[in-house]
Short mmCIF file of C-alpha atoms in Angstrom, two decimals:
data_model
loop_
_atom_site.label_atom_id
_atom_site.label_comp_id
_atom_site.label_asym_id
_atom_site.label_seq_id
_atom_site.Cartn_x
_atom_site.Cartn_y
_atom_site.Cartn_z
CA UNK A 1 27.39 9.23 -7.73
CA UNK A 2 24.89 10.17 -5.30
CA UNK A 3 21.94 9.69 -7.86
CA UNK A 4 22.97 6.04 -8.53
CA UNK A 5 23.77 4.96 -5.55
CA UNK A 6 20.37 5.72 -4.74
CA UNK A 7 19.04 4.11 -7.80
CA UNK A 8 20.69 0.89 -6.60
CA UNK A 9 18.48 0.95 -3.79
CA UNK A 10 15.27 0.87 -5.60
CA UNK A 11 14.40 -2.43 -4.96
CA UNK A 12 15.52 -2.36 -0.71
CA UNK A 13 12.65 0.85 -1.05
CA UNK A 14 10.23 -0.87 -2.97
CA UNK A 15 10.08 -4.34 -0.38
CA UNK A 16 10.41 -1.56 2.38
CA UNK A 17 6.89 -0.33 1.28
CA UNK A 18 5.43 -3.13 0.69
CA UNK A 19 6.84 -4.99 4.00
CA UNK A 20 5.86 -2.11 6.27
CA UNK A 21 2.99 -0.49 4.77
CA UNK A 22 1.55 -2.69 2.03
CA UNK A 23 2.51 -0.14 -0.72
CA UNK A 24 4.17 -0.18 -3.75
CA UNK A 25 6.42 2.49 -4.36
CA UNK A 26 9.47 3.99 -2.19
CA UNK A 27 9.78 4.08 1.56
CA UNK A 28 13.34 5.18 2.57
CA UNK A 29 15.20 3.83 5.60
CA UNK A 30 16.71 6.61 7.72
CA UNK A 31 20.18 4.44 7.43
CA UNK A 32 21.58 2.32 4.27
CA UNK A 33 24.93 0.94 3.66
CA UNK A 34 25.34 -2.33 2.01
CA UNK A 35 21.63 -2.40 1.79
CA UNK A 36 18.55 -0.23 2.03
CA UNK A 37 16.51 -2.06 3.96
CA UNK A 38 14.55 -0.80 6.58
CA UNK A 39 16.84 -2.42 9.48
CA UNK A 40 17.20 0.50 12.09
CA UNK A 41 14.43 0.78 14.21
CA UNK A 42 13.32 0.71 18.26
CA UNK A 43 10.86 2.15 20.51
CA UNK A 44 13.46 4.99 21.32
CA UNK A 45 13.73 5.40 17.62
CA UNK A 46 10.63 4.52 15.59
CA UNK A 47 12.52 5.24 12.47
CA UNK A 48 10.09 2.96 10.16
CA UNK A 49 7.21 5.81 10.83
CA UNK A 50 9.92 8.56 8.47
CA UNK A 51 7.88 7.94 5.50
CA UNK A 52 8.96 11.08 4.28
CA UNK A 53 12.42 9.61 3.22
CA UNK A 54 12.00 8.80 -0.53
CA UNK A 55 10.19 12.12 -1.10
CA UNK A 56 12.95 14.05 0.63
CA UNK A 57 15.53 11.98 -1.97
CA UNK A 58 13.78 13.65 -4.74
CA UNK A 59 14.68 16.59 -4.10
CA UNK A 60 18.32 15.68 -5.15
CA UNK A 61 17.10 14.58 -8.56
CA UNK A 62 15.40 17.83 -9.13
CA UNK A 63 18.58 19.77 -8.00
CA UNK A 64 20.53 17.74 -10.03
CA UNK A 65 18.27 18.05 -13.24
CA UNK A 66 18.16 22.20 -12.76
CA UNK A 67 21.48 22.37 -12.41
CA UNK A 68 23.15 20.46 -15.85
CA UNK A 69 19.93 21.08 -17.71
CA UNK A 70 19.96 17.38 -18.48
CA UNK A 71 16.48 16.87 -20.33
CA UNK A 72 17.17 13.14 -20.44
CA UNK A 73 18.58 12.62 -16.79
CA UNK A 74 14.83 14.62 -16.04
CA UNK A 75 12.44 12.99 -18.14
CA UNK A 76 13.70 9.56 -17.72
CA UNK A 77 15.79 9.08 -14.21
CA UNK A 78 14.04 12.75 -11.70
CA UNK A 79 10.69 10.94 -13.70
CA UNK A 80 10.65 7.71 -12.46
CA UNK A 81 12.31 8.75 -9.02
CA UNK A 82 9.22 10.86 -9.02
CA UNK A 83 6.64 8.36 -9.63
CA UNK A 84 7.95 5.48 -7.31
CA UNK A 85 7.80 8.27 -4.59
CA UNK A 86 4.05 9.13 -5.56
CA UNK A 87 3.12 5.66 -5.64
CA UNK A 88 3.87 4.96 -2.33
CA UNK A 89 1.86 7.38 -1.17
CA UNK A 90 -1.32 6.72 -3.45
CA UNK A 91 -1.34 3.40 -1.52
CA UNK A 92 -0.75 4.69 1.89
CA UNK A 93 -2.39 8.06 2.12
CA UNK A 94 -5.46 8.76 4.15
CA UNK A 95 -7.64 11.53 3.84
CA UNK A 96 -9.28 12.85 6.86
CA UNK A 97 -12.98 14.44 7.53
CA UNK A 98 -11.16 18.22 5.90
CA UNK A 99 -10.55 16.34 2.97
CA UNK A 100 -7.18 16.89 3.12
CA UNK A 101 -4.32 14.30 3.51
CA UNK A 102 -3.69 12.90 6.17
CA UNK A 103 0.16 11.07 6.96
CA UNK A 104 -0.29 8.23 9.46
CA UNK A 105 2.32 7.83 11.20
CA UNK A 106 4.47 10.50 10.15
CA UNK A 107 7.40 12.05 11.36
CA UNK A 108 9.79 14.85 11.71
CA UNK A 109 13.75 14.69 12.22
CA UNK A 110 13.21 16.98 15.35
CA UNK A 111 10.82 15.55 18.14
CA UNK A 112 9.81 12.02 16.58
CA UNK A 113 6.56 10.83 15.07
CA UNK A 114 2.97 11.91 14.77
CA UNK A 115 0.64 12.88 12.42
CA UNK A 116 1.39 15.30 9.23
CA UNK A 117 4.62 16.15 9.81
CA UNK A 118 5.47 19.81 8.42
CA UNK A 119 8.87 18.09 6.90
CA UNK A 120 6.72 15.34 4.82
CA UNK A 121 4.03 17.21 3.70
CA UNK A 122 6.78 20.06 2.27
CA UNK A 123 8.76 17.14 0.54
CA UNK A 124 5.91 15.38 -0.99
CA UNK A 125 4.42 19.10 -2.16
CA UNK A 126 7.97 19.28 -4.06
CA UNK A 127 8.07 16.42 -5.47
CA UNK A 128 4.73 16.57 -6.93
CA UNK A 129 5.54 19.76 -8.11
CA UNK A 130 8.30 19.12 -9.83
CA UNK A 131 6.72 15.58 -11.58
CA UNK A 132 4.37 17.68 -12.57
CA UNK A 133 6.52 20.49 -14.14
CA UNK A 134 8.65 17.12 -15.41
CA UNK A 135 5.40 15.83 -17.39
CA UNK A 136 3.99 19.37 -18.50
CA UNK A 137 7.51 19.92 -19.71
CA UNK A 138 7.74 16.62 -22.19
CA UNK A 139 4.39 17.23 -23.54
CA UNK A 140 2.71 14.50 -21.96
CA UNK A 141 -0.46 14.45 -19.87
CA UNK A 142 0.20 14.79 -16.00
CA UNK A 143 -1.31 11.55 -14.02
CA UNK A 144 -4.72 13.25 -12.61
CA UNK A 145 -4.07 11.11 -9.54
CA UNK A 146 -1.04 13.29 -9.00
CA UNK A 147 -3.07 17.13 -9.38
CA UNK A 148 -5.80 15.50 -6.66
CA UNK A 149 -2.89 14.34 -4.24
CA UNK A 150 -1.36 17.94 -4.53
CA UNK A 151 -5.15 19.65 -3.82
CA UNK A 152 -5.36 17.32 -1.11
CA UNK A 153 -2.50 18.63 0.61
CA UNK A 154 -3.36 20.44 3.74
CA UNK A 155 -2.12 24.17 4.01
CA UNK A 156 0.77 24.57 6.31
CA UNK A 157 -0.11 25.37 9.62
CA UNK A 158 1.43 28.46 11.30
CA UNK A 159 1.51 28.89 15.49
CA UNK A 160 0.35 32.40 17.15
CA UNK A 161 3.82 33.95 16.97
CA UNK A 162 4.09 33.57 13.19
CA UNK A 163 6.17 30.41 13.03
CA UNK A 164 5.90 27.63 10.36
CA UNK A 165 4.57 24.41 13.01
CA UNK A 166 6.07 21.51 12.89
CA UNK A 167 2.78 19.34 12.98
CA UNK A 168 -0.30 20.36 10.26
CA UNK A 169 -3.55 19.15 12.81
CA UNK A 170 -6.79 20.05 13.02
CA UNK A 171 -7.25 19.60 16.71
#
């Protein structure tokens, strides 16, 4: 149930990406309901810079894919959830002087938004991962796009004590 509701809001993610950041693919509001639309935003709030969202939604198509073994549910539904994810982001990405990516704006559920937020770097690393796996696995060639947007990935950043940072900078 989960899956298709969230297939139903396709179309709400696609006109959020291309309404907010020019992009085609999937940008995921923080809030849906009747719609998906990107409707729940303020300066308290800046809720339209969680560009994370669609990314983080894949993960639920992988989970459900490894758990009932569904081939079909992975290679045609987790598949295309997958590429409308990596689309947005091959339209919105930069890439910074390290070349490595850079998310701008970005942000993370905890303190608000930024730049490279720990949380959407980690969701778009698994979901390229797993389109990849998903193509290797159906004997078709992976999108090179897709193995250059996973190199360009910066490495997460760890703080002094040991601890996984919330924000990958280089300043």
């Amino acid at each position: 149930a989960v899956i298709d509701r969230i297939e139903q809001y396709t179309s709400d993610f696609e006109e959020n990406a291309k309404a907010y950041y020019g992009s085609r693919g999937y940008m995921v509001p923080a809030h849906a309901s009747t719609t998906a639309k990107h409707l729940h935003w303020n300066h308290e709030w800046p809720l339209v810079t969680w560009t994370g969202g669609a990314a983080w939604l894949a993960h639920f198509f992988a989970e459900y894919a490894d758990f009932t073994k569904d081939q079909t549910f992975k290679e045609e539904r987790a598949r295309a959830f997958y590429d409308g994810v990596i689309q947005f982001y091959d339209d919105f990405k930069l890439i910074d002087q390290n070349d490595k990516l850079l998310l701008r704006p970005s942000y993370s559920p905890e303190n608000g938004m930024g730049d490279n937020a720990t949380f959407d770097i980690a969701a778009l690393k698994e979901t390229l991962i797993n389109a990849i796996a998903t193509y290797e696995e159906v004997g078709q060639a992976v999108p090179e796009h897709y193995l250059n947007l996973l190199a360009q990935l910066p490495d997460y950043a760890i703080n002094e004590s040991g601890v996984l940072k919330e924000w990958i900078d280089w300043s």
